[in-house]
PDB file of C-alpha atoms in Angstrom:
ATOM      1  CA  UNK A  98      11.302  -8.126 -19.515  1.00 49.00           C
ATOM      2  CA  UNK A  99      11.329  -5.310 -16.997  1.00 69.00           C
ATOM      3  CA  UNK A 100      13.980  -5.612 -14.317  1.00 80.00           C
ATOM      4  CA  UNK A 101      12.793  -4.654 -10.839  1.00 77.00           C
ATOM      5  CA  UNK A 102      14.129  -1.529  -9.163  1.00 79.00           C
ATOM      6  CA  UNK A 103      15.101  -1.805  -5.500  1.00 79.00           C
ATOM      7  CA  UNK A 104      14.839   1.385  -3.454  1.00 77.00           C
ATOM      8  CA  UNK A 105      15.931   1.417   0.182  1.00 77.00           C
ATOM      9  CA  UNK A 106      15.651   4.374   2.535  1.00 75.00           C
ATOM     10  CA  UNK A 107      17.091   3.002   5.764  1.00 76.00           C
ATOM     11  CA  UNK A 108      15.394   4.137   8.951  1.00 72.00           C
ATOM     12  CA  UNK A 109      17.483   6.650  10.891  1.00 78.00           C
ATOM     13  CA  UNK A 110      20.098   7.227   8.168  1.00 85.00           C
ATOM     14  CA  UNK A 111      19.849  10.000   5.555  1.00 90.00           C
ATOM     15  CA  UNK A 112      20.517   7.677   2.620  1.00 89.00           C
ATOM     16  CA  UNK A 113      18.616   6.421  -0.369  1.00 86.00           C
ATOM     17  CA  UNK A 114      19.906   3.390  -2.231  1.00 87.00           C
ATOM     18  CA  UNK A 115      18.662   2.431  -5.670  1.00 87.00           C
ATOM     19  CA  UNK A 116      19.631  -0.690  -7.604  1.00 89.00           C
ATOM     20  CA  UNK A 117      18.539  -1.724 -11.076  1.00 90.00           C
ATOM     21  CA  UNK A 118      19.869  -4.137 -13.685  1.00 91.00           C
ATOM     22  CA  UNK A 119      19.871  -3.428 -17.402  1.00 91.00           C
ATOM     23  CA  UNK A 120      20.027  -5.840 -20.327  1.00 90.00           C
ATOM     24  CA  UNK A 121      22.729  -3.773 -22.001  1.00 92.00           C
ATOM     25  CA  UNK A 122      26.479  -3.356 -21.876  1.00 92.00           C
ATOM     26  CA  UNK A 123      28.088  -1.141 -19.291  1.00 95.00           C
ATOM     27  CA  UNK A 124      29.365   1.084 -22.115  1.00 94.00           C
ATOM     28  CA  UNK A 125      25.819   1.608 -23.404  1.00 92.00           C
ATOM     29  CA  UNK A 126      24.447   2.385 -19.930  1.00 93.00           C
ATOM     30  CA  UNK A 127      27.310   4.783 -19.240  1.00 95.00           C
ATOM     31  CA  UNK A 128      26.827   6.507 -22.589  1.00 93.00           C
ATOM     32  CA  UNK A 129      23.114   6.966 -21.847  1.00 92.00           C
ATOM     33  CA  UNK A 130      24.245   8.979 -18.805  1.00 94.00           C
ATOM     34  CA  UNK A 131      26.952  10.964 -20.611  1.00 96.00           C
ATOM     35  CA  UNK A 132      25.209  12.042 -23.826  1.00 94.00           C
ATOM     36  CA  UNK A 133      22.690  14.819 -23.066  1.00 95.00           C
ATOM     37  CA  UNK A 134      20.602  13.938 -26.135  1.00 91.00           C
ATOM     38  CA  UNK A 135      20.179  10.450 -24.714  1.00 90.00           C
ATOM     39  CA  UNK A 136      19.700  11.664 -21.137  1.00 90.00           C
ATOM     40  CA  UNK A 137      16.674  13.747 -22.143  1.00 89.00           C
ATOM     41  CA  UNK A 138      15.076  10.570 -23.468  1.00 87.00           C
ATOM     42  CA  UNK A 139      14.965   8.754 -20.153  1.00 88.00           C
ATOM     43  CA  UNK A 140      15.653  11.013 -17.144  1.00 87.00           C
ATOM     44  CA  UNK A 141      12.653  12.112 -15.133  1.00 78.00           C
ATOM     45  CA  UNK A 142       9.026  11.074 -14.872  1.00 73.00           C
ATOM     46  CA  UNK A 143       6.771  10.147 -17.798  1.00 71.00           C
ATOM     47  CA  UNK A 144       4.815  12.896 -19.437  1.00 77.00           C
ATOM     48  CA  UNK A 145       7.375  15.564 -18.588  1.00 83.00           C
ATOM     49  CA  UNK A 146       9.405  17.443 -21.136  1.00 88.00           C
ATOM     50  CA  UNK A 147      13.071  17.784 -20.244  1.00 89.00           C
ATOM     51  CA  UNK A 148      15.159  20.803 -21.217  1.00 95.00           C
ATOM     52  CA  UNK A 149      18.915  20.725 -20.645  1.00 97.00           C
ATOM     53  CA  UNK A 150      20.688  24.026 -19.994  1.00 97.00           C
ATOM     54  CA  UNK A 151      24.016  22.349 -19.386  1.00 98.00           C
ATOM     55  CA  UNK A 152      25.290  18.772 -19.229  1.00 98.00           C
ATOM     56  CA  UNK A 153      29.041  18.163 -18.946  1.00 98.00           C
ATOM     57  CA  UNK A 154      29.403  14.603 -17.686  1.00 98.00           C
ATOM     58  CA  UNK A 155      33.150  14.946 -17.008  1.00 98.00           C
ATOM     59  CA  UNK A 156      35.241  15.357 -13.836  1.00 98.00           C
ATOM     60  CA  UNK A 157      34.524  18.814 -12.369  1.00 97.00           C
ATOM     61  CA  UNK A 158      31.742  19.247 -14.888  1.00 98.00           C
ATOM     62  CA  UNK A 159      28.177  20.118 -14.060  1.00 98.00           C
ATOM     63  CA  UNK A 160      24.555  20.185 -15.149  1.00 98.00           C
ATOM     64  CA  UNK A 161      21.316  22.075 -15.017  1.00 98.00           C
ATOM     65  CA  UNK A 162      18.032  20.858 -16.442  1.00 96.00           C
ATOM     66  CA  UNK A 163      14.321  21.467 -16.167  1.00 95.00           C
ATOM     67  CA  UNK A 164      11.421  19.067 -16.091  1.00 89.00           C
ATOM     68  CA  UNK A 165       8.294  20.670 -17.510  1.00 91.00           C
ATOM     69  CA  UNK A 166       4.981  19.106 -16.598  1.00 83.00           C
ATOM     70  CA  UNK A 167       1.996  18.962 -19.003  1.00 84.00           C
ATOM     71  CA  UNK A 168       0.625  22.187 -17.466  1.00 85.00           C
ATOM     72  CA  UNK A 169       3.869  23.991 -18.314  1.00 89.00           C
ATOM     73  CA  UNK A 170       5.082  24.096 -14.708  1.00 87.00           C
ATOM     74  CA  UNK A 171       8.892  23.987 -14.556  1.00 91.00           C
ATOM     75  CA  UNK A 172      11.054  22.146 -12.009  1.00 88.00           C
ATOM     76  CA  UNK A 173      14.765  22.940 -12.202  1.00 93.00           C
ATOM     77  CA  UNK A 174      17.670  20.826 -10.946  1.00 94.00           C
ATOM     78  CA  UNK A 175      21.378  21.489 -10.898  1.00 97.00           C
ATOM     79  CA  UNK A 176      24.602  20.027  -9.609  1.00 97.00           C
ATOM     80  CA  UNK A 177      28.225  19.321 -10.298  1.00 98.00           C
ATOM     81  CA  UNK A 178      29.879  16.176 -11.515  1.00 98.00           C
ATOM     82  CA  UNK A 179      32.695  15.664  -9.065  1.00 98.00           C
ATOM     83  CA  UNK A 180      34.254  12.452 -10.415  1.00 98.00           C
ATOM     84  CA  UNK A 181      33.445  10.669 -13.641  1.00 98.00           C
ATOM     85  CA  UNK A 182      35.273   7.463 -14.573  1.00 98.00           C
ATOM     86  CA  UNK A 183      34.230   5.949 -17.870  1.00 98.00           C
ATOM     87  CA  UNK A 184      32.118   2.783 -17.663  1.00 97.00           C
ATOM     88  CA  UNK A 185      32.727   2.604 -13.950  1.00 98.00           C
ATOM     89  CA  UNK A 186      31.738   5.346 -11.540  1.00 98.00           C
ATOM     90  CA  UNK A 187      30.537   8.917 -11.028  1.00 98.00           C
ATOM     91  CA  UNK A 188      29.896  11.228  -8.077  1.00 98.00           C
ATOM     92  CA  UNK A 189      27.540  14.147  -8.485  1.00 98.00           C
ATOM     93  CA  UNK A 190      25.671  16.634  -6.352  1.00 97.00           C
ATOM     94  CA  UNK A 191      21.924  17.084  -6.788  1.00 94.00           C
ATOM     95  CA  UNK A 192      19.886  20.139  -5.889  1.00 92.00           C
ATOM     96  CA  UNK A 193      16.210  20.798  -6.580  1.00 88.00           C
ATOM     97  CA  UNK A 194      15.981  24.552  -7.016  1.00 91.00           C
ATOM     98  CA  UNK A 195      12.584  24.556  -5.303  1.00 85.00           C
ATOM     99  CA  UNK A 196      14.493  23.608  -2.111  1.00 83.00           C
ATOM    100  CA  UNK A 197      17.709  25.581  -2.542  1.00 89.00           C
ATOM    101  CA  UNK A 198      20.791  24.713  -0.465  1.00 90.00           C
ATOM    102  CA  UNK A 199      19.572  21.191   0.301  1.00 89.00           C
ATOM    103  CA  UNK A 200      22.145  19.284  -1.708  1.00 94.00           C
ATOM    104  CA  UNK A 201      22.444  15.529  -1.958  1.00 94.00           C
ATOM    105  CA  UNK A 202      25.645  13.753  -2.941  1.00 97.00           C
ATOM    106  CA  UNK A 203      25.063  10.811  -5.228  1.00 96.00           C
ATOM    107  CA  UNK A 204      27.504   8.122  -6.221  1.00 97.00           C
ATOM    108  CA  UNK A 205      26.623   6.036  -9.257  1.00 96.00           C
ATOM    109  CA  UNK A 206      28.365   2.716  -9.841  1.00 98.00           C
ATOM    110  CA  UNK A 207      28.157   1.026 -13.242  1.00 97.00           C
ATOM    111  CA  UNK A 208      28.877  -2.670 -12.714  1.00 97.00           C
ATOM    112  CA  UNK A 209      29.537  -5.056 -15.583  1.00 97.00           C
ATOM    113  CA  UNK A 210      27.629  -8.276 -14.843  1.00 96.00           C
ATOM    114  CA  UNK A 211      28.912  -9.994 -17.996  1.00 94.00           C
ATOM    115  CA  UNK A 212      26.749 -11.317 -20.866  1.00 93.00           C
ATOM    116  CA  UNK A 213      25.848  -7.765 -21.833  1.00 92.00           C
ATOM    117  CA  UNK A 214      24.232  -7.006 -18.508  1.00 93.00           C
ATOM    118  CA  UNK A 215      24.863  -4.067 -16.193  1.00 94.00           C
ATOM    119  CA  UNK A 216      23.991  -3.295 -12.592  1.00 95.00           C
ATOM    120  CA  UNK A 217      23.423   0.369 -11.748  1.00 94.00           C
ATOM    121  CA  UNK A 218      23.826   1.265  -8.083  1.00 96.00           C
ATOM    122  CA  UNK A 219      22.997   4.748  -6.827  1.00 93.00           C
ATOM    123  CA  UNK A 220      23.735   5.840  -3.273  1.00 95.00           C
ATOM    124  CA  UNK A 221      22.416   9.278  -2.259  1.00 93.00           C
ATOM    125  CA  UNK A 222      23.378  11.038   0.947  1.00 95.00           C
ATOM    126  CA  UNK A 223      21.213  13.931   2.160  1.00 93.00           C
ATOM    127  CA  UNK A 224      22.197  16.613   4.701  1.00 93.00           C
ATOM    128  CA  UNK A 225      19.569  15.324   7.155  1.00 90.00           C
ATOM    129  CA  UNK A 226      16.818  12.735   7.559  1.00 83.00           C
ATOM    130  CA  UNK A 227      14.271  15.530   7.140  1.00 82.00           C
ATOM    131  CA  UNK A 228      15.868  16.549   3.859  1.00 83.00           C
ATOM    132  CA  UNK A 229      15.783  12.997   2.586  1.00 81.00           C
ATOM    133  CA  UNK A 230      12.164  12.395   3.528  1.00 75.00           C
ATOM    134  CA  UNK A 231      11.205  15.839   2.260  1.00 73.00           C
ATOM    135  CA  UNK A 232      12.856  15.124  -1.065  1.00 72.00           C
ATOM    136  CA  UNK A 233      11.101  11.809  -1.373  1.00 69.00           C
ATOM    137  CA  UNK A 234       7.719  13.069  -0.289  1.00 64.00           C
ATOM    138  CA  UNK A 235       7.396  16.545  -1.649  1.00 52.00           C
ATOM    139  CA  UNK A 236       9.886  17.615  -4.244  1.00 45.00           C
ATOM    140  CA  UNK A 237       7.448  17.416  -7.102  1.00 42.00           C
ATOM    141  CA  UNK A 238       4.003  18.779  -6.476  1.00 44.00           C
ATOM    142  CA  UNK A 239       2.765  16.974  -9.573  1.00 46.00           C
ATOM    143  CA  UNK A 240       3.488  13.613  -8.032  1.00 43.00           C
ATOM    144  CA  UNK A 241       1.740  14.534  -4.813  1.00 41.00           C
ATOM    145  CA  UNK A 242      -1.253  15.785  -6.762  1.00 44.00           C
ATOM    146  CA  UNK A 243      -1.414  12.568  -8.729  1.00 46.00           C
ATOM    147  CA  UNK A 244      -1.070  10.657  -5.479  1.00 41.00           C
ATOM    148  CA  UNK A 245      -3.996  12.475  -3.947  1.00 43.00           C
ATOM    149  CA  UNK A 246      -6.057  12.112  -7.105  1.00 46.00           C
ATOM    150  CA  UNK A 247      -5.480   8.383  -6.924  1.00 45.00           C
ATOM    151  CA  UNK A 248      -6.369   8.437  -3.252  1.00 42.00           C
ATOM    152  CA  UNK A 249      -9.559  10.345  -4.140  1.00 45.00           C
ATOM    153  CA  UNK A 250     -10.332   7.612  -6.627  1.00 46.00           C
ATOM    154  CA  UNK A 251      -9.794   4.971  -3.985  1.00 42.00           C
ATOM    155  CA  UNK A 252     -12.030   6.796  -1.519  1.00 43.00           C
ATOM    156  CA  UNK A 253     -14.768   7.536  -4.067  1.00 45.00           C
ATOM    157  CA  UNK A 254     -14.976   3.939  -5.301  1.00 43.00           C
TER     158      UNK A 254
ATOM    159  CA  UNK B   6       9.526   5.285   5.341  1.00 38.00           C
ATOM    160  CA  UNK B   7      11.220   2.179   4.023  1.00 39.00           C
ATOM    161  CA  UNK B   8      10.843   0.320   0.788  1.00 43.00           C
ATOM    162  CA  UNK B   9      12.577  -2.917   1.633  1.00 48.00           C
ATOM    163  CA  UNK B  10      11.126  -6.420   1.321  1.00 50.00           C
ATOM    164  CA  UNK B  11       9.275  -6.241   4.662  1.00 59.00           C
ATOM    165  CA  UNK B  12       7.830  -2.848   3.736  1.00 58.00           C
ATOM    166  CA  UNK B  13       6.806  -4.401   0.416  1.00 62.00           C
ATOM    167  CA  UNK B  14       4.821  -6.989   2.376  1.00 71.00           C
ATOM    168  CA  UNK B  15       3.042  -4.184   4.164  1.00 69.00           C
ATOM    169  CA  UNK B  16       2.302  -2.421   0.884  1.00 68.00           C
ATOM    170  CA  UNK B  17       1.016  -5.697  -0.564  1.00 73.00           C
ATOM    171  CA  UNK B  18      -1.318  -6.087   2.397  1.00 81.00           C
ATOM    172  CA  UNK B  19      -2.495  -2.490   2.089  1.00 80.00           C
ATOM    173  CA  UNK B  20      -3.269  -2.813  -1.614  1.00 77.00           C
ATOM    174  CA  UNK B  21      -4.958  -6.171  -1.091  1.00 82.00           C
ATOM    175  CA  UNK B  22      -7.048  -4.562   1.621  1.00 85.00           C
ATOM    176  CA  UNK B  23      -8.084  -1.748  -0.721  1.00 81.00           C
ATOM    177  CA  UNK B  24      -8.989  -4.169  -3.505  1.00 80.00           C
ATOM    178  CA  UNK B  25     -12.406  -4.803  -1.905  1.00 85.00           C
ATOM    179  CA  UNK B  26     -15.373  -2.412  -2.362  1.00 84.00           C
ATOM    180  CA  UNK B  27     -16.708  -2.871   1.190  1.00 90.00           C
ATOM    181  CA  UNK B  28     -13.312  -2.033   2.645  1.00 90.00           C
ATOM    182  CA  UNK B  29     -12.982   1.005   0.367  1.00 85.00           C
ATOM    183  CA  UNK B  30     -16.414   2.076   1.609  1.00 85.00           C
ATOM    184  CA  UNK B  31     -15.224   1.721   5.209  1.00 89.00           C
ATOM    185  CA  UNK B  32     -12.115   3.806   4.449  1.00 85.00           C
ATOM    186  CA  UNK B  33     -14.290   6.445   2.772  1.00 79.00           C
ATOM    187  CA  UNK B  34     -16.540   6.624   5.844  1.00 82.00           C
ATOM    188  CA  UNK B  35     -13.541   6.823   8.195  1.00 84.00           C
ATOM    189  CA  UNK B  36     -12.021   9.662   6.172  1.00 75.00           C
ATOM    190  CA  UNK B  37     -14.867  11.772   7.623  1.00 75.00           C
ATOM    191  CA  UNK B  38     -14.053  10.734  11.210  1.00 80.00           C
ATOM    192  CA  UNK B  39     -13.830   7.717  13.530  1.00 85.00           C
ATOM    193  CA  UNK B  40     -16.801   5.360  13.726  1.00 89.00           C
ATOM    194  CA  UNK B  41     -17.867   2.243  15.617  1.00 90.00           C
ATOM    195  CA  UNK B  42     -18.373  -1.141  13.987  1.00 89.00           C
ATOM    196  CA  UNK B  43     -22.155  -0.657  14.243  1.00 89.00           C
ATOM    197  CA  UNK B  44     -21.976   2.678  12.466  1.00 89.00           C
ATOM    198  CA  UNK B  45     -19.679   1.262   9.830  1.00 91.00           C
ATOM    199  CA  UNK B  46     -21.991  -1.720   9.239  1.00 90.00           C
ATOM    200  CA  UNK B  47     -25.082   0.436   8.598  1.00 88.00           C
ATOM    201  CA  UNK B  48     -24.667   1.159   4.873  1.00 86.00           C
ATOM    202  CA  UNK B  49     -23.835  -2.448   4.017  1.00 85.00           C
ATOM    203  CA  UNK B  50     -26.269  -5.312   3.493  1.00 87.00           C
ATOM    204  CA  UNK B  51     -23.930  -7.715   5.251  1.00 88.00           C
ATOM    205  CA  UNK B  52     -23.666  -8.942   8.816  1.00 89.00           C
ATOM    206  CA  UNK B  53     -21.857  -7.062  11.533  1.00 89.00           C
ATOM    207  CA  UNK B  54     -19.505 -10.048  11.790  1.00 90.00           C
ATOM    208  CA  UNK B  55     -18.578  -9.682   8.129  1.00 92.00           C
ATOM    209  CA  UNK B  56     -17.892  -5.964   8.627  1.00 92.00           C
ATOM    210  CA  UNK B  57     -15.757  -6.831  11.656  1.00 92.00           C
ATOM    211  CA  UNK B  58     -13.718  -9.157   9.470  1.00 93.00           C
ATOM    212  CA  UNK B  59     -13.196  -6.421   6.894  1.00 94.00           C
ATOM    213  CA  UNK B  60     -12.041  -4.078   9.661  1.00 94.00           C
ATOM    214  CA  UNK B  61      -9.572  -6.714  10.830  1.00 93.00           C
ATOM    215  CA  UNK B  62      -8.118  -6.891   7.328  1.00 92.00           C
ATOM    216  CA  UNK B  63      -7.726  -3.096   7.254  1.00 92.00           C
ATOM    217  CA  UNK B  64      -6.209  -3.178  10.738  1.00 90.00           C
ATOM    218  CA  UNK B  65      -3.743  -5.881   9.704  1.00 88.00           C
ATOM    219  CA  UNK B  66      -2.755  -3.747   6.709  1.00 86.00           C
ATOM    220  CA  UNK B  67      -2.046  -0.834   9.060  1.00 85.00           C
ATOM    221  CA  UNK B  68      -4.698   1.342   7.430  1.00 88.00           C
ATOM    222  CA  UNK B  69      -6.959   1.661  10.485  1.00 91.00           C
ATOM    223  CA  UNK B  70      -6.507   1.492  14.248  1.00 89.00           C
ATOM    224  CA  UNK B  71      -8.981   0.844  17.068  1.00 87.00           C
ATOM    225  CA  UNK B  72      -9.008   2.632  20.394  1.00 79.00           C
ATOM    226  CA  UNK B  73     -11.046   2.158  23.531  1.00 75.00           C
ATOM    227  CA  UNK B  74     -13.288   5.095  24.373  1.00 69.00           C
ATOM    228  CA  UNK B  75     -15.419   4.128  27.418  1.00 67.00           C
ATOM    229  CA  UNK B  76     -17.767   1.428  26.081  1.00 72.00           C
ATOM    230  CA  UNK B  77     -17.111   2.332  22.457  1.00 76.00           C
ATOM    231  CA  UNK B  78     -14.256   0.978  20.386  1.00 83.00           C
ATOM    232  CA  UNK B  79     -14.136   3.433  17.506  1.00 86.00           C
ATOM    233  CA  UNK B  80     -12.160   2.652  14.370  1.00 88.00           C
ATOM    234  CA  UNK B  81      -9.783   5.355  13.136  1.00 86.00           C
ATOM    235  CA  UNK B  82      -8.297   5.843   9.720  1.00 82.00           C
ATOM    236  CA  UNK B  83      -4.489   5.950   9.752  1.00 79.00           C
ATOM    237  CA  UNK B  84      -4.218   8.735   7.194  1.00 72.00           C
ATOM    238  CA  UNK B  85      -0.433   8.802   7.430  1.00 70.00           C
ATOM    239  CA  UNK B  86      -0.266   5.198   6.301  1.00 70.00           C
ATOM    240  CA  UNK B  87      -2.531   5.883   3.327  1.00 70.00           C
ATOM    241  CA  UNK B  88      -0.472   8.905   2.463  1.00 64.00           C
ATOM    242  CA  UNK B  89       2.698   6.880   2.784  1.00 61.00           C
ATOM    243  CA  UNK B  90       1.319   4.479   0.201  1.00 61.00           C
ATOM    244  CA  UNK B  91       0.612   7.153  -2.338  1.00 57.00           C
ATOM    245  CA  UNK B  92       3.604   9.326  -1.501  1.00 56.00           C
ATOM    246  CA  UNK B  93       6.160   6.568  -1.692  1.00 51.00           C
ATOM    247  CA  UNK B  94       4.817   4.636  -4.587  1.00 45.00           C
ATOM    248  CA  UNK B  95       3.643   7.412  -6.827  1.00 52.00           C
ATOM    249  CA  UNK B  96       6.323   9.884  -6.070  1.00 59.00           C
ATOM    250  CA  UNK B  97       9.490   7.967  -5.959  1.00 70.00           C
ATOM    251  CA  UNK B  98       9.521   4.377  -7.031  1.00 71.00           C
ATOM    252  CA  UNK B  99       7.187   4.856  -9.974  1.00 70.00           C
ATOM    253  CA  UNK B 100       9.239   7.787 -11.200  1.00 76.00           C
ATOM    254  CA  UNK B 101      12.363   5.691 -11.059  1.00 82.00           C
ATOM    255  CA  UNK B 102      10.670   2.682 -12.574  1.00 80.00           C
ATOM    256  CA  UNK B 103       9.346   4.749 -15.479  1.00 80.00           C
ATOM    257  CA  UNK B 104      12.698   6.421 -15.879  1.00 86.00           C
ATOM    258  CA  UNK B 105      14.587   3.136 -15.963  1.00 89.00           C
ATOM    259  CA  UNK B 106      12.051   1.647 -18.394  1.00 88.00           C
ATOM    260  CA  UNK B 107      12.717   4.590 -20.683  1.00 89.00           C
ATOM    261  CA  UNK B 108      16.407   3.817 -20.331  1.00 92.00           C
ATOM    262  CA  UNK B 109      15.653   0.142 -21.160  1.00 92.00           C
ATOM    263  CA  UNK B 110      13.892   1.229 -24.340  1.00 91.00           C
ATOM    264  CA  UNK B 111      16.764   3.504 -25.312  1.00 92.00           C
ATOM    265  CA  UNK B 112      19.333   0.774 -24.681  1.00 93.00           C
ATOM    266  CA  UNK B 113      17.270  -1.774 -26.643  1.00 92.00           C
ATOM    267  CA  UNK B 114      17.275   0.650 -29.583  1.00 88.00           C
ATOM    268  CA  UNK B 115      21.061   0.981 -29.351  1.00 73.00           C
ATOM    269  CA  UNK B 116      21.463  -2.786 -29.341  1.00 75.00           C
ATOM    270  CA  UNK B 117      19.340  -3.100 -32.475  1.00 75.00           C
ATOM    271  CA  UNK B 118      21.520  -0.529 -34.206  1.00 73.00           C
ATOM    272  CA  UNK B 119      24.711  -2.244 -33.009  1.00 66.00           C
ATOM    273  CA  UNK B 120      23.456  -5.552 -34.421  1.00 64.00           C
ATOM    274  CA  UNK B 121      23.216  -3.967 -37.866  1.00 54.00           C
ATOM    275  CA  UNK B 122      19.467  -4.452 -38.077  1.00 47.00           C
ATOM    276  CA  UNK B 123      18.823  -0.758 -37.856  1.00 41.00           C
ATOM    277  CA  UNK B 124      15.649   0.510 -39.456  1.00 45.00           C
ATOM    278  CA  UNK B 125      17.606   3.412 -40.847  1.00 43.00           C
ATOM    279  CA  UNK B 126      16.478   5.814 -38.183  1.00 44.00           C
ATOM    280  CA  UNK B 127      19.325   7.829 -36.720  1.00 45.00           C
ATOM    281  CA  UNK B 128      19.336   9.908 -33.598  1.00 45.00           C
ATOM    282  CA  UNK B 129      19.286  13.110 -35.683  1.00 46.00           C
ATOM    283  CA  UNK B 130      15.987  12.038 -37.195  1.00 44.00           C
ATOM    284  CA  UNK B 131      14.427  11.242 -33.836  1.00 42.00           C
ATOM    285  CA  UNK B 132      11.674  13.760 -33.142  1.00 47.00           C
ATOM    286  CA  UNK B 133      12.515  15.746 -30.053  1.00 41.00           C
TER     287      UNK B 133
END
C-alpha cells in the first residue's frame, strides 16, 4: 500500500518538486511535521539516528537537527520556519551545514484529498542550478558511498 | 538530471540492461577502458553477433557509446550515466521514499489509536 513519490528536477531551473499522497488525514500529516517527537520517527534516511536541537514549527520559528549515520558521523541541518498555517501550508529555509550559506527555500502544501487522504507537495528553490544538483548528488557522503558500493556490486557480478 | 516519467523510462532501460550477466561483464570490462566488439566478445562463449546485440542494449540504455577510431569502433562506458543512476536513485529518491514510508507507518499507528483499537502503547513508552 505504498504510495509512489514523484520527484521532478526540471532542466535549467533550480527547483526540486516532490509529491506524495498519504492515507491519513491532513491533520495527522501536519501534526507529524509539527511534533518533534514524531518528526524524529520519520525524517531522514533509514538507519540514521536523528537528534533535534530545536524544532519550533510556528511562524518565525526555526529548527536544527542532526542525522547520525551508523558510523557515528554527524550531518547537521538548520533553517527557519517562515510561515506555518495549520493543516495547510508552511515555508521554511533549509541549510546543510556541510555546505554553509547555500540555503534552499521550501514551501510545503498539505492538501486534503477527502476520504482521509492527503497530498503533500514540496517545492524547493535553490540559489543556483549548481547548488541544486550539488545538494542532490553530494550532500550526504553516506549515500554516495552506498551508491558506489552498489555500483561495485554491479561491476563485480 | 531529471526524474520525470521519460527519465523513468531511461532508468528502466538502464536497470533492465544491467539485469543480464553478460552485459554486466561488458560494463566491468569497459570500466577499465574502451574496447572493440572483438575484445569484448573474447571472455564469453557466445557469438560475436550475440555480444553485438548486448552492446546495442547497453547503447540503447545510454550506458555505453561507440565512436569511430580509424577502422576500429571502440565501445566506451558512459560513467556519468552509471553514476547518475546510483546518485539519483540512492541518494535522493530512496531517501525520500524511505522517509515517507516511515511517515506512513507513523500515520497508520495514529489511525489505529484514533479508532480506539490501541494496543495500549503510548508515545511515552515508545523506545527512542
